[in-house]
Amino acid sequence: MSFECKADKFEVIDSKKFTEKGISFPKIHTDLDQMVSYSLLVKESRGDCFASVPFCVTVEADSLGADINLGDENIGPRSRGYFIDDANGIYKIGKHDFSEGRIGTVLDAVEKLSGMGETVALNVEGPITIAMQIMDSAAFYKALRKDENACSYFIETMSSNIFEYIKEGVKRGAKIISFADPSGDINIVGPKLYRSICEPVIGNVLGRIKREIRGVVVHICGKTSTALESRGTANIEKVEYEKEKSYGMAICDIYKEDEAVFIGHRCIKTGNRIYENPMMFVLGIE
């Protein structure tokens, strides 16, 4: 199965709708009310059954100290530069503070949308996508290859940060976690780095979700879920759903109050699509 990764593609919506809703850029990334309004506008535009936040892949990196250019209506947020230069710099990576900054606003948006009766999806990035916004890729790979302690610190810190963000999102009302690591595609980083960095972090995060969180659907990007299956770290169960249902409706319907459900092998941005092969791919996580 092959995928077109859409995780880093900015939504393009008729600008007239921005004016009608009082939406402006880049305030949708920083202002609570505009973030909520834009989430609902994207939901309406896509024809989805859930509302998603945030609208870029930079929120976690921003929280950890990255210098982010918030962009405009045509180009989404991007990193302006790096604050980590070598292995020693990896120890600068701290913990998220959910009480401030854009990450705090995103969580407030989750809570507000949930309070409005919306099914909310929180978009969460994987370790390499976050790392590539705070550190030059060549320096990053070199540091983790040569310094085992820095590598261990990175795995532990990223695992904890990602899990705690997900945990807080579910606490605030998110019913769906959309997890993707577009920069951590196994075809980009290679099997060795994937095995030594990506697998441990993702395995730690998913394992903790399974053990500690109830009432959430974790939608794993198809590129990541197929890599997990090929590496033997996840088993796949195919579950059929009704042909007339959109993929998004099937995601919402598979939700269970008493457990975490893991699905993958498709793209969550096809939530409005009605597949000819209406199949849900459920991951068994150890």
mmCIF file of C-alpha atoms in Angstrom:
data_model
loop_
_atom_site.group_PDB
_atom_site.id
_atom_site.type_symbol
_atom_site.label_atom_id
_atom_site.label_comp_id
_atom_site.label_asym_id
_atom_site.label_seq_id
_atom_site.Cartn_x
_atom_site.Cartn_y
_atom_site.Cartn_z
ATOM 1 C CA MET A 1 0.000 0.000 0.000
ATOM 2 C CA SER A 2 1.399 3.432 -0.957
ATOM 3 C CA PHE A 3 0.484 6.868 0.379
ATOM 4 C CA GLU A 4 0.667 10.519 -0.515
ATOM 5 C CA CYS A 5 1.575 12.209 2.755
ATOM 6 C CA LYS A 6 -0.599 15.295 3.208
ATOM 7 C CA ALA A 7 0.363 16.105 6.800
ATOM 8 C CA ASP A 8 2.385 19.209 5.921
ATOM 9 C CA LYS A 9 0.044 20.625 3.281
ATOM 10 C CA PHE A 10 -1.693 23.835 4.300
ATOM 11 C CA GLU A 11 -5.457 23.982 3.838
ATOM 12 C CA VAL A 12 -6.544 26.184 0.936
ATOM 13 C CA ILE A 13 -10.014 27.650 1.394
ATOM 14 C CA ASP A 14 -11.862 30.380 -0.511
ATOM 15 C CA SER A 15 -10.682 33.689 0.958
ATOM 16 C CA LYS A 16 -14.252 35.032 0.904
ATOM 17 C CA LYS A 17 -15.106 32.607 3.670
ATOM 18 C CA PHE A 18 -12.338 34.107 5.823
ATOM 19 C CA THR A 19 -13.988 37.515 5.610
ATOM 20 C CA GLU A 20 -17.414 36.090 6.374
ATOM 21 C CA LYS A 21 -16.106 34.361 9.483
ATOM 22 C CA GLY A 22 -13.851 37.231 10.559
ATOM 23 C CA ILE A 23 -10.767 35.039 10.169
ATOM 24 C CA SER A 24 -7.304 36.448 9.501
ATOM 25 C CA PHE A 25 -3.789 35.075 9.220
ATOM 26 C CA PRO A 26 -1.664 34.278 11.095
ATOM 27 C CA LYS A 27 -4.089 34.742 14.005
ATOM 28 C CA ILE A 28 -5.628 31.315 13.368
ATOM 29 C CA HIS A 29 -2.414 29.883 14.843
ATOM 30 C CA THR A 30 -2.361 32.035 17.979
ATOM 31 C CA ASP A 31 -5.848 33.349 18.816
ATOM 32 C CA LEU A 32 -8.252 30.928 20.502
ATOM 33 C CA ASP A 33 -11.488 32.182 18.923
ATOM 34 C CA GLN A 34 -9.980 32.340 15.433
ATOM 35 C CA MET A 35 -8.437 28.901 15.856
ATOM 36 C CA VAL A 36 -11.828 27.471 16.764
ATOM 37 C CA SER A 37 -13.565 29.297 13.899
ATOM 38 C CA TYR A 38 -10.994 28.130 11.370
ATOM 39 C CA SER A 39 -11.210 24.533 12.617
ATOM 40 C CA LEU A 40 -14.965 24.580 12.064
ATOM 41 C CA LEU A 41 -14.503 26.187 8.641
ATOM 42 C CA VAL A 42 -12.043 23.468 7.593
ATOM 43 C CA LYS A 43 -14.450 20.809 8.885
ATOM 44 C CA GLU A 44 -17.268 22.327 6.829
ATOM 45 C CA SER A 45 -15.063 22.726 3.736
ATOM 46 C CA ARG A 46 -13.844 19.131 3.855
ATOM 47 C CA GLY A 47 -17.205 17.674 4.799
ATOM 48 C CA ASP A 48 -15.656 15.963 7.810
ATOM 49 C CA CYS A 49 -17.438 14.696 10.909
ATOM 50 C CA PHE A 50 -14.693 15.938 13.237
ATOM 51 C CA ALA A 51 -12.935 19.235 13.871
ATOM 52 C CA SER A 52 -9.118 19.245 13.877
ATOM 53 C CA VAL A 53 -6.432 21.404 15.471
ATOM 54 C CA PRO A 54 -3.753 22.630 14.966
ATOM 55 C CA PHE A 55 -3.228 23.505 11.276
ATOM 56 C CA CYS A 56 0.537 23.004 11.013
ATOM 57 C CA VAL A 57 3.368 20.728 12.175
ATOM 58 C CA THR A 58 5.248 23.365 14.191
ATOM 59 C CA VAL A 59 3.348 23.625 17.482
ATOM 60 C CA GLU A 60 5.414 21.112 19.473
ATOM 61 C CA ALA A 61 8.705 22.495 18.147
ATOM 62 C CA ASP A 62 7.519 26.017 18.991
ATOM 63 C CA SER A 63 6.838 24.891 22.555
ATOM 64 C CA LEU A 64 10.378 23.521 22.813
ATOM 65 C CA GLY A 65 11.991 26.782 21.689
ATOM 66 C CA ALA A 66 11.952 26.803 17.895
ATOM 67 C CA ASP A 67 11.824 30.140 16.071
ATOM 68 C CA ILE A 68 8.672 29.865 13.947
ATOM 69 C CA ASN A 69 7.522 32.090 11.093
ATOM 70 C CA LEU A 70 3.723 31.847 11.273
ATOM 71 C CA GLY A 71 3.250 32.465 7.541
ATOM 72 C CA ASP A 72 0.062 33.701 5.921
ATOM 73 C CA GLU A 73 -3.043 32.413 4.111
ATOM 74 C CA ASN A 74 -0.886 30.860 1.389
ATOM 75 C CA ILE A 75 2.052 29.421 3.303
ATOM 76 C CA GLY A 76 1.753 27.765 6.703
ATOM 77 C CA PRO A 77 4.146 28.130 9.650
ATOM 78 C CA ARG A 78 7.787 27.158 9.124
ATOM 79 C CA SER A 79 10.940 27.160 11.221
ATOM 80 C CA ARG A 80 13.179 30.202 10.679
ATOM 81 C CA GLY A 81 16.330 28.668 12.122
ATOM 82 C CA TYR A 82 17.799 26.202 14.580
ATOM 83 C CA PHE A 83 18.755 26.576 18.231
ATOM 84 C CA ILE A 84 20.597 23.244 18.525
ATOM 85 C CA ASP A 85 23.935 22.813 16.739
ATOM 86 C CA ASP A 86 25.453 19.598 18.118
ATOM 87 C CA ALA A 87 25.008 16.650 20.486
ATOM 88 C CA ASN A 88 25.387 18.835 23.591
ATOM 89 C CA GLY A 89 22.567 21.020 22.349
ATOM 90 C CA ILE A 90 20.150 18.087 22.439
ATOM 91 C CA TYR A 91 20.106 18.479 26.216
ATOM 92 C CA LYS A 92 18.440 21.871 25.671
ATOM 93 C CA ILE A 93 15.252 20.037 24.720
ATOM 94 C CA GLY A 94 13.009 20.456 27.739
ATOM 95 C CA LYS A 95 9.397 19.701 28.604
ATOM 96 C CA HIS A 96 6.235 21.225 27.191
ATOM 97 C CA ASP A 97 4.479 23.863 29.257
ATOM 98 C CA PHE A 98 0.800 23.439 28.454
ATOM 99 C CA SER A 99 -0.154 26.640 30.253
ATOM 100 C CA GLU A 100 1.346 29.041 27.718
ATOM 101 C CA GLY A 101 2.177 29.675 24.067
ATOM 102 C CA ARG A 102 0.582 28.173 21.009
ATOM 103 C CA ILE A 103 0.500 24.684 22.507
ATOM 104 C CA GLY A 104 -1.627 26.062 25.346
ATOM 105 C CA THR A 105 -3.964 27.752 22.874
ATOM 106 C CA VAL A 106 -4.338 24.531 20.882
ATOM 107 C CA LEU A 107 -5.348 22.648 24.020
ATOM 108 C CA ASP A 108 -7.783 25.427 24.943
ATOM 109 C CA ALA A 109 -9.250 25.070 21.428
ATOM 110 C CA VAL A 110 -9.661 21.322 21.938
ATOM 111 C CA GLU A 111 -11.550 22.025 25.160
ATOM 112 C CA LYS A 112 -13.733 24.744 23.611
ATOM 113 C CA LEU A 113 -14.617 22.686 20.526
ATOM 114 C CA SER A 114 -15.400 19.665 22.679
ATOM 115 C CA GLY A 115 -17.617 21.848 24.866
ATOM 116 C CA MET A 116 -19.500 22.873 21.728
ATOM 117 C CA GLY A 117 -20.329 19.227 21.078
ATOM 118 C CA GLU A 118 -17.717 18.695 18.375
ATOM 119 C CA THR A 119 -15.762 15.481 17.933
ATOM 120 C CA VAL A 120 -12.212 16.818 18.126
ATOM 121 C CA ALA A 121 -9.068 15.462 16.503
ATOM 122 C CA LEU A 122 -5.732 16.661 17.894
ATOM 123 C CA ASN A 123 -2.917 16.540 15.347
ATOM 124 C CA VAL A 124 0.335 15.354 16.957
ATOM 125 C CA GLU A 125 3.760 15.161 15.321
ATOM 126 C CA GLY A 126 6.382 12.451 15.672
ATOM 127 C CA PRO A 127 9.964 12.832 16.919
ATOM 128 C CA ILE A 128 11.824 13.469 13.653
ATOM 129 C CA THR A 129 9.368 16.073 12.387
ATOM 130 C CA ILE A 130 9.765 17.963 15.661
ATOM 131 C CA ALA A 131 13.552 17.565 15.635
ATOM 132 C CA MET A 132 13.945 18.872 12.085
ATOM 133 C CA GLN A 133 12.506 22.227 13.178
ATOM 134 C CA ILE A 134 14.914 22.730 16.046
ATOM 135 C CA MET A 135 18.122 21.224 14.623
ATOM 136 C CA ASP A 136 19.874 20.914 11.267
ATOM 137 C CA SER A 137 19.279 17.431 9.881
ATOM 138 C CA ALA A 138 22.950 16.625 9.201
ATOM 139 C CA ALA A 139 23.974 17.737 12.705
ATOM 140 C CA PHE A 140 21.066 15.815 14.211
ATOM 141 C CA TYR A 141 21.910 12.518 12.523
ATOM 142 C CA LYS A 142 25.611 12.902 13.294
ATOM 143 C CA ALA A 143 24.943 13.673 16.960
ATOM 144 C CA LEU A 144 22.678 10.698 17.537
ATOM 145 C CA ARG A 145 25.045 8.310 15.741
ATOM 146 C CA LYS A 146 28.073 9.356 17.771
ATOM 147 C CA ASP A 147 26.677 10.146 21.220
ATOM 148 C CA GLU A 148 24.702 7.328 22.867
ATOM 149 C CA ASN A 149 23.818 9.430 25.892
ATOM 150 C CA ALA A 150 22.398 12.229 23.744
ATOM 151 C CA CYS A 151 20.489 9.625 21.740
ATOM 152 C CA SER A 152 19.005 8.124 24.914
ATOM 153 C CA TYR A 153 18.074 11.568 26.206
ATOM 154 C CA PHE A 154 16.370 12.433 22.914
ATOM 155 C CA ILE A 155 14.342 9.194 22.930
ATOM 156 C CA GLU A 156 13.279 9.611 26.555
ATOM 157 C CA THR A 157 12.443 13.321 26.285
ATOM 158 C CA MET A 158 10.559 13.052 22.993
ATOM 159 C CA SER A 159 8.616 9.995 24.190
ATOM 160 C CA SER A 160 7.554 11.806 27.357
ATOM 161 C CA ASN A 161 6.658 15.073 25.601
ATOM 162 C CA ILE A 162 4.584 13.425 22.885
ATOM 163 C CA PHE A 163 2.739 11.183 25.336
ATOM 164 C CA GLU A 164 2.008 13.989 27.808
ATOM 165 C CA TYR A 165 0.676 16.176 24.986
ATOM 166 C CA ILE A 166 -1.650 13.396 23.873
ATOM 167 C CA LYS A 167 -2.721 12.711 27.455
ATOM 168 C CA GLU A 168 -3.524 16.378 28.036
ATOM 169 C CA GLY A 169 -5.379 16.575 24.721
ATOM 170 C CA VAL A 170 -7.601 13.633 25.666
ATOM 171 C CA LYS A 171 -8.142 15.173 29.104
ATOM 172 C CA ARG A 172 -9.338 18.359 27.392
ATOM 173 C CA GLY A 173 -11.822 16.408 25.249
ATOM 174 C CA ALA A 174 -10.034 15.105 22.137
ATOM 175 C CA LYS A 175 -11.590 11.843 20.960
ATOM 176 C CA ILE A 176 -9.175 11.362 18.040
ATOM 177 C CA ILE A 177 -5.399 11.698 17.992
ATOM 178 C CA SER A 178 -3.952 12.047 14.497
ATOM 179 C CA PHE A 179 -0.318 10.959 14.803
ATOM 180 C CA ALA A 180 2.123 11.510 11.944
ATOM 181 C CA ASP A 181 5.864 11.907 11.467
ATOM 182 C CA PRO A 182 6.277 13.103 7.848
ATOM 183 C CA SER A 183 10.004 13.817 8.271
ATOM 184 C CA GLY A 184 10.508 10.427 9.917
ATOM 185 C CA ASP A 185 9.410 8.312 6.956
ATOM 186 C CA ILE A 186 11.536 5.144 6.954
ATOM 187 C CA ASN A 187 12.320 5.786 3.262
ATOM 188 C CA ILE A 188 13.802 9.176 4.224
ATOM 189 C CA VAL A 189 15.729 8.379 7.409
ATOM 190 C CA GLY A 190 16.665 4.813 6.448
ATOM 191 C CA PRO A 191 16.099 1.524 8.318
ATOM 192 C CA LYS A 192 19.004 1.968 10.754
ATOM 193 C CA LEU A 193 17.948 5.359 12.108
ATOM 194 C CA TYR A 194 14.322 4.324 12.053
ATOM 195 C CA ARG A 195 15.148 1.278 14.160
ATOM 196 C CA SER A 196 17.332 3.182 16.627
ATOM 197 C CA ILE A 197 15.292 6.401 17.026
ATOM 198 C CA CYS A 198 11.791 6.334 15.543
ATOM 199 C CA GLU A 199 10.750 2.878 16.668
ATOM 200 C CA PRO A 200 11.686 3.362 20.323
ATOM 201 C CA VAL A 201 9.901 6.716 20.577
ATOM 202 C CA ILE A 202 6.764 5.636 18.722
ATOM 203 C CA GLY A 203 6.706 2.294 20.543
ATOM 204 C CA ASN A 204 7.016 4.028 23.908
ATOM 205 C CA VAL A 205 4.247 6.498 23.103
ATOM 206 C CA LEU A 206 1.774 3.979 21.704
ATOM 207 C CA GLY A 207 2.490 1.501 24.498
ATOM 208 C CA ARG A 208 1.808 4.127 27.160
ATOM 209 C CA ILE A 209 -1.400 5.179 25.436
ATOM 210 C CA LYS A 210 -2.595 1.584 25.432
ATOM 211 C CA ARG A 211 -1.789 1.140 29.120
ATOM 212 C CA GLU A 212 -2.818 4.527 30.480
ATOM 213 C CA ILE A 213 -5.450 6.213 28.294
ATOM 214 C CA ARG A 214 -9.045 5.227 27.604
ATOM 215 C CA GLY A 215 -11.624 6.647 25.228
ATOM 216 C CA VAL A 216 -9.507 7.684 22.246
ATOM 217 C CA VAL A 217 -8.948 6.662 18.629
ATOM 218 C CA VAL A 218 -5.310 7.003 17.614
ATOM 219 C CA HIS A 219 -5.124 7.425 13.836
ATOM 220 C CA ILE A 220 -1.554 6.687 12.749
ATOM 221 C CA CYS A 221 -0.367 8.066 9.409
ATOM 222 C CA GLY A 222 -0.273 5.340 6.774
ATOM 223 C CA LYS A 223 3.450 5.804 6.218
ATOM 224 C CA THR A 224 4.125 5.216 9.911
ATOM 225 C CA SER A 225 1.656 2.359 10.369
ATOM 226 C CA THR A 226 2.961 0.431 7.367
ATOM 227 C CA ALA A 227 6.518 0.890 8.647
ATOM 228 C CA LEU A 228 5.452 -0.483 12.035
ATOM 229 C CA GLU A 229 3.819 -3.465 10.375
ATOM 230 C CA SER A 230 6.835 -4.153 8.149
ATOM 231 C CA ARG A 231 9.119 -3.965 11.176
ATOM 232 C CA GLY A 232 6.937 -6.476 13.040
ATOM 233 C CA THR A 233 6.043 -4.065 15.842
ATOM 234 C CA ALA A 234 2.321 -3.952 15.059
ATOM 235 C CA ASN A 235 -0.200 -6.512 13.853
ATOM 236 C CA ILE A 236 -3.002 -5.489 11.490
ATOM 237 C CA GLU A 237 -6.621 -6.578 11.694
ATOM 238 C CA LYS A 238 -8.883 -5.637 8.787
ATOM 239 C CA VAL A 239 -12.350 -4.524 9.883
ATOM 240 C CA GLU A 240 -15.031 -3.815 7.285
ATOM 241 C CA TYR A 241 -17.526 -0.997 7.696
ATOM 242 C CA GLU A 242 -20.666 0.032 5.791
ATOM 243 C CA LYS A 243 -20.054 1.071 2.179
ATOM 244 C CA GLU A 244 -22.153 4.216 2.419
ATOM 245 C CA LYS A 245 -20.051 5.629 5.265
ATOM 246 C CA SER A 246 -17.258 8.104 4.790
ATOM 247 C CA TYR A 247 -13.884 7.163 6.212
ATOM 248 C CA GLY A 248 -14.269 9.883 8.832
ATOM 249 C CA MET A 249 -17.582 8.480 10.003
ATOM 250 C CA ALA A 250 -15.976 5.057 10.301
ATOM 251 C CA ILE A 251 -13.207 6.585 12.450
ATOM 252 C CA CYS A 252 -15.787 8.179 14.734
ATOM 253 C CA ASP A 253 -17.814 4.962 14.933
ATOM 254 C CA ILE A 254 -14.851 2.810 15.977
ATOM 255 C CA TYR A 255 -14.380 4.952 19.102
ATOM 256 C CA LYS A 256 -14.746 3.074 22.410
ATOM 257 C CA GLU A 257 -15.132 4.638 25.845
ATOM 258 C CA ASP A 258 -13.222 1.945 27.682
ATOM 259 C CA GLU A 259 -10.088 1.602 25.576
ATOM 260 C CA ALA A 260 -7.700 3.181 23.113
ATOM 261 C CA VAL A 261 -8.181 2.039 19.516
ATOM 262 C CA PHE A 262 -5.270 2.270 17.066
ATOM 263 C CA ILE A 263 -5.888 2.490 13.321
ATOM 264 C CA GLY A 264 -3.700 3.254 10.324
ATOM 265 C CA HIS A 265 -2.779 2.462 6.701
ATOM 266 C CA ARG A 266 -4.848 5.399 5.426
ATOM 267 C CA CYS A 267 -4.684 9.208 5.548
ATOM 268 C CA ILE A 268 -6.961 10.999 8.017
ATOM 269 C CA LYS A 269 -7.272 13.874 5.527
ATOM 270 C CA THR A 270 -9.429 11.558 3.400
ATOM 271 C CA GLY A 271 -12.070 11.639 6.127
ATOM 272 C CA ASN A 272 -14.770 12.781 3.693
ATOM 273 C CA ARG A 273 -13.988 10.025 1.204
ATOM 274 C CA ILE A 274 -16.208 7.008 0.594
ATOM 275 C CA TYR A 275 -13.840 4.167 -0.263
ATOM 276 C CA GLU A 276 -14.688 1.427 -2.734
ATOM 277 C CA ASN A 277 -12.969 -0.893 -0.285
ATOM 278 C CA PRO A 278 -14.487 0.226 3.051
ATOM 279 C CA MET A 279 -11.845 -1.238 5.322
ATOM 280 C CA MET A 280 -10.519 -0.099 8.679
ATOM 281 C CA PHE A 281 -6.988 -1.243 9.508
ATOM 282 C CA VAL A 282 -6.786 -1.773 13.263
ATOM 283 C CA LEU A 283 -3.318 -2.027 14.780
ATOM 284 C CA GLY A 284 -2.522 -4.419 17.578
ATOM 285 C CA ILE A 285 0.010 -2.634 19.799
ATOM 286 C CA GLU A 286 2.099 -4.550 22.316
#
